[in-house]
GROMACS .gro file of C-alpha atoms in nm:
model
  231
    1MET     CA    1  16.185   6.458   6.723
    2ASP     CA    2  16.437   6.709   6.598
    3ARG     CA    3  16.488   6.752   6.194
    4ILE     CA    4  16.722   6.981   6.019
    5PHE     CA    5  16.646   7.274   5.822
    6GLY     CA    6  16.900   7.530   5.684
    7GLY     CA    7  17.218   7.398   5.918
    8ALA     CA    8  16.999   7.458   6.236
    9LEU     CA    9  16.814   7.189   6.479
   10LEU     CA   10  16.446   7.254   6.468
   11LEU     CA   11  16.182   7.101   6.703
   12LYS     CA   12  15.905   6.946   6.552
   13SER     CA   13  15.613   6.928   6.824
   14PRO     CA   14  15.287   6.794   6.788
   15THR     CA   15  15.093   7.083   6.819
   16ASP     CA   16  14.713   7.057   6.744
   17TRP     CA   17  14.545   7.279   6.517
   18LYS     CA   18  14.446   7.591   6.670
   19VAL     CA   19  14.086   7.529   6.578
   20VAL     CA   20  14.091   7.252   6.815
   21ARG     CA   21  14.242   7.404   7.095
   22TRP     CA   22  14.107   7.552   7.373
   23GLU     CA   23  14.095   7.908   7.292
   24THR     CA   24  13.911   7.826   6.956
   25VAL     CA   25  13.656   7.616   7.172
   26LYS     CA   26  13.615   7.902   7.410
   27SER     CA   27  13.505   8.144   7.133
   28VAL     CA   28  13.246   7.904   7.022
   29ALA     CA   29  13.132   7.732   7.381
   30ASN     CA   30  13.168   8.023   7.618
   31ASN     CA   31  13.034   8.373   7.462
   32ASP     CA   32  12.768   8.609   7.582
   33PHE     CA   33  12.531   8.471   7.320
   34THR     CA   34  12.577   8.116   7.464
   35ARG     CA   35  12.481   8.198   7.817
   36VAL     CA   36  12.169   8.345   7.702
   37VAL     CA   37  12.100   8.058   7.419
   38GLY     CA   38  12.153   7.791   7.708
   39LEU     CA   39  11.832   7.933   7.900
   40ILE     CA   40  11.606   7.841   7.609
   41PRO     CA   41  11.581   7.455   7.673
   42ILE     CA   42  11.421   7.572   8.038
   43ALA     CA   43  11.131   7.770   7.863
   44GLY     CA   44  11.146   7.574   7.569
   45TYR     CA   45  11.035   7.272   7.689
   46LEU     CA   46  10.689   7.410   7.823
   47ILE     CA   47  10.651   7.578   7.440
   48LEU     CA   48  10.761   7.293   7.241
   49PHE     CA   49  10.486   7.037   7.410
   50ASN     CA   50  10.243   7.310   7.415
   51ASP     CA   51  10.026   7.259   7.081
   52GLU     CA   52   9.804   7.578   7.135
   53ILE     CA   53  10.156   7.792   7.116
   54ALA     CA   54  10.309   7.604   6.868
   55GLY     CA   55  10.007   7.669   6.668
   56MET     CA   56  10.035   8.042   6.716
   57LEU     CA   57  10.391   8.006   6.595
   58SER     CA   58  10.326   7.957   6.199
   59PHE     CA   59  10.505   8.296   6.136
   60ASN     CA   60  10.263   8.281   5.816
   61ALA     CA   61  10.167   8.629   5.880
   62LEU     CA   62  10.542   8.731   5.906
   63ALA     CA   63  10.601   8.601   5.502
   64GLY     CA   64  10.251   8.797   5.411
   65VAL     CA   65  10.051   8.411   5.381
   66GLY     CA   66   9.712   8.420   5.499
   67GLY     CA   67   9.395   8.240   5.465
   68ALA     CA   68   9.400   7.946   5.208
   69GLU     CA   69   9.739   8.038   5.058
   70ARG     CA   70  10.007   7.814   5.034
   71SER     CA   71  10.280   7.890   5.268
   72SER     CA   72  10.609   8.001   5.137
   73PHE     CA   73  10.807   7.824   5.440
   74LEU     CA   74  10.991   7.498   5.375
   75LEU     CA   75  10.959   7.410   5.745
   76ASP     CA   76  10.626   7.425   5.986
   77GLY     CA   77  10.598   7.619   6.319
   78LEU     CA   78  10.682   7.293   6.511
   79SER     CA   79  10.955   7.195   6.301
   80LYS     CA   80  11.113   7.540   6.362
   81LEU     CA   81  11.058   7.510   6.760
   82ARG     CA   82  11.234   7.176   6.730
   83PHE     CA   83  11.538   7.331   6.564
   84VAL     CA   84  11.549   7.600   6.794
   85PHE     CA   85  11.499   7.369   7.110
   86PHE     CA   86  11.737   7.081   7.031
   87GLY     CA   87  12.005   7.344   6.877
   88SER     CA   88  12.002   7.534   7.213
   89LEU     CA   89  12.018   7.226   7.378
   90LEU     CA   90  12.333   7.142   7.225
   91VAL     CA   91  12.482   7.461   7.303
   92LEU     CA   92  12.413   7.400   7.619
   93CYS     CA   93  12.576   7.107   7.664
   94SER     CA   94  12.881   7.230   7.489
   95PHE     CA   95  12.884   7.512   7.729
   96LEU     CA   96  12.877   7.248   8.048
   97ILE     CA   97  13.160   7.057   7.879
   98TYR     CA   98  13.384   7.350   7.804
   99ARG     CA   99  13.320   7.497   8.186
  100LEU     CA  100  13.376   7.149   8.318
  101PHE     CA  101  13.692   7.084   8.135
  102ARG     CA  102  13.855   7.403   8.027
  103PRO     CA  103  14.213   7.535   8.185
  104GLU     CA  104  14.207   7.806   8.438
  105ILE     CA  105  14.481   8.019   8.289
  106LEU     CA  106  14.238   8.067   7.976
  107GLU     CA  107  14.013   8.268   8.196
  108ALA     CA  108  14.336   8.474   8.284
  109ALA     CA  109  14.471   8.529   7.951
  110LYS     CA  110  14.357   8.520   7.596
  111ASN     CA  111  14.696   8.400   7.444
  112ASP     CA  112  15.025   8.324   7.505
  113LEU     CA  113  15.147   8.675   7.515
  114GLU     CA  114  14.916   8.789   7.714
  115TYR     CA  115  14.959   8.504   7.982
  116SER     CA  116  15.350   8.572   7.979
  117GLU     CA  117  15.277   8.930   8.057
  118LEU     CA  118  15.069   8.819   8.365
  119VAL     CA  119  15.341   8.573   8.465
  120ARG     CA  120  15.564   8.863   8.517
  121GLN     CA  121  15.370   9.097   8.699
  122ARG     CA  122  15.167   8.850   8.940
  123TYR     CA  123  15.300   8.547   8.986
  124SER     CA  124  15.541   8.431   9.302
  125VAL     CA  125  15.852   8.225   9.282
  126TYR     CA  126  15.674   7.940   9.430
  127GLU     CA  127  15.449   7.929   9.115
  128LEU     CA  128  15.694   7.991   8.861
  129ALA     CA  129  15.886   7.680   9.017
  130GLN     CA  130  15.574   7.451   9.002
  131ILE     CA  131  15.527   7.543   8.608
  132GLU     CA  132  15.902   7.446   8.522
  133GLU     CA  133  15.875   7.180   8.757
  134ARG     CA  134  15.555   7.041   8.503
  135VAL     CA  135  15.710   7.172   8.185
  136HIS     CA  136  16.043   6.994   8.234
  137SER     CA  137  15.893   6.664   8.346
  138GLU     CA  138  15.934   6.355   8.139
  139SER     CA  139  15.561   6.353   8.088
  140TRP     CA  140  15.525   6.685   7.929
  141VAL     CA  141  15.472   6.739   7.567
  142GLU     CA  142  15.717   7.025   7.405
  143ARG     CA  143  15.531   7.250   7.207
  144THR     CA  144  15.684   7.567   7.111
  145GLU     CA  145  16.033   7.632   6.955
  146ALA     CA  146  16.086   7.962   7.112
  147PHE     CA  147  16.131   7.797   7.438
  148TRP     CA  148  16.305   7.464   7.360
  149MET     CA  149  16.553   7.579   7.096
  150VAL     CA  150  16.836   7.802   7.196
  151LEU     CA  151  17.071   7.911   6.935
  152GLY     CA  152  17.001   7.580   6.719
  153LYS     CA  153  17.055   7.370   6.995
  154LYS     CA  154  16.782   7.179   7.216
  155ARG     CA  155  16.764   7.314   7.566
  156THR     CA  156  16.834   7.091   7.849
  157LYS     CA  157  16.594   7.031   8.115
  158LYS     CA  158  16.779   7.211   8.387
  159PRO     CA  159  16.578   7.396   8.658
  160VAL     CA  160  16.649   7.780   8.640
  161VAL     CA  161  16.384   7.910   8.858
  162ALA     CA  162  16.407   7.629   9.145
  163GLY     CA  163  16.605   7.724   9.477
  164PHE     CA  164  16.530   8.118   9.450
  165ARG     CA  165  16.408   8.277   9.781
  166PRO     CA  166  16.072   8.490   9.763
  167ASP     CA  167  16.252   8.787   9.829
  168SER     CA  168  16.489   8.760   9.519
  169ARG     CA  169  16.211   8.767   9.286
  170THR     CA  170  16.293   9.091   9.135
  171GLN     CA  171  16.656   8.968   9.060
  172MET     CA  172  16.545   8.628   8.911
  173PHE     CA  173  16.341   8.797   8.637
  174SER     CA  174  16.606   9.075   8.597
  175LYS     CA  175  16.858   8.755   8.493
  176HIS     CA  176  16.600   8.511   8.365
  177GLY     CA  177  16.352   8.748   8.216
  178ASP     CA  178  16.340   8.596   7.893
  179TYR     CA  179  16.357   8.240   8.037
  180ILE     CA  180  16.058   8.278   8.226
  181GLY     CA  181  15.845   8.485   7.960
  182PHE     CA  182  15.904   8.170   7.712
  183LEU     CA  183  15.857   7.922   7.982
  184ALA     CA  184  15.517   8.082   8.083
  185ARG     CA  185  15.414   8.074   7.707
  186GLU     CA  186  15.530   7.693   7.686
  187TRP     CA  187  15.307   7.617   7.983
  188TRP     CA  188  14.996   7.818   7.818
  189VAL     CA  189  15.041   7.640   7.489
  190GLY     CA  190  15.049   7.268   7.666
  191MET     CA  191  14.717   7.397   7.848
  192MET     CA  192  14.557   7.478   7.526
  193HIS     CA  193  14.614   7.071   7.459
  194THR     CA  194  14.453   6.928   7.750
  195TYR     CA  195  14.141   6.694   7.768
  196LYS     CA  196  14.101   6.666   7.384
  197PRO     CA  197  13.804   6.448   7.369
  198ALA     CA  198  13.625   6.732   7.558
  199ARG     CA  199  13.766   6.974   7.354
  200ILE     CA  200  13.629   6.822   7.022
  201CYS     CA  201  13.298   6.700   7.184
  202SER     CA  202  13.228   7.069   7.314
  203LEU     CA  203  13.344   7.241   6.988
  204THR     CA  204  13.101   6.981   6.763
  205LEU     CA  205  12.829   7.016   6.980
  206GLY     CA  206  12.827   7.420   6.958
  207VAL     CA  207  12.898   7.403   6.605
  208LEU     CA  208  12.594   7.134   6.561
  209GLY     CA  209  12.381   7.355   6.801
  210TYR     CA  210  12.462   7.678   6.606
  211ALA     CA  211  12.380   7.517   6.259
  212MET     CA  212  12.032   7.379   6.402
  213LEU     CA  213  11.967   7.758   6.547
  214ALA     CA  214  12.026   7.896   6.226
  215VAL     CA  215  11.792   7.678   6.017
  216PRO     CA  216  11.466   7.853   6.154
  217SER     CA  217  11.612   8.188   6.100
  218LEU     CA  218  11.709   8.095   5.703
  219ASP     CA  219  11.360   7.970   5.648
  220ILE     CA  220  11.199   8.251   5.760
  221ALA     CA  221  11.449   8.495   5.551
  222GLN     CA  222  11.360   8.313   5.222
  223ALA     CA  223  11.011   8.318   5.267
  224VAL     CA  224  11.020   8.664   5.365
  225LEU     CA  225  11.243   8.739   5.069
  226ARG     CA  226  11.008   8.552   4.818
  227HIS     CA  227  10.721   8.727   4.939
  228ILE     CA  228  10.894   9.091   4.889
  229LEU     CA  229  11.026   9.000   4.521
  230THR     CA  230  10.729   8.788   4.433
  231GLY     CA  231  10.497   9.042   4.597
   0.00000   0.00000   0.00000
């Protein structure tokens, strides 16, 4: 729907919060740390259910606790291993969901402006026509005001790219460069809203996984600090 503001028509689009869009999910579910953590469940399974190894990882020496002294840790060694194991398992699931459902253009450009520039440099007339057809379809949800509003009026869904020959690409960009740039940005933002259940699931699992991974580190940190301060 449109609304009146300052005498001009403005587009009111159903845009999700950035925190639950694919560009944010990527920062949580697909980074260098995620790829390393994803390997932990493979080796962690053997460690978690090996009593001898679990007993060795009490971390008491690190906190300066020995003999019959009372441990300054809030969690025992096995509990820490469990947090690491299940936390890394959640992070791995978050990564797999992201890889399965994420839009391909997110791997090519990190934001709409970067994608718009990529389109200008590399996309063919045929590819642009396909994007325009999708964006002008009845099923498309309008996202960016910069594309849909022209001088205070709603843009009509009239093809501009369609019908151009591949050898006239330069002429097309010269005549409709701004339109194509905004069209690319509209397409990119729209793709960031696809598969909402997968986005929320991947983000939730990733955040919970990192939280579980942080618990053992926080427990070790507080125990070491207590030893230093009371030492």
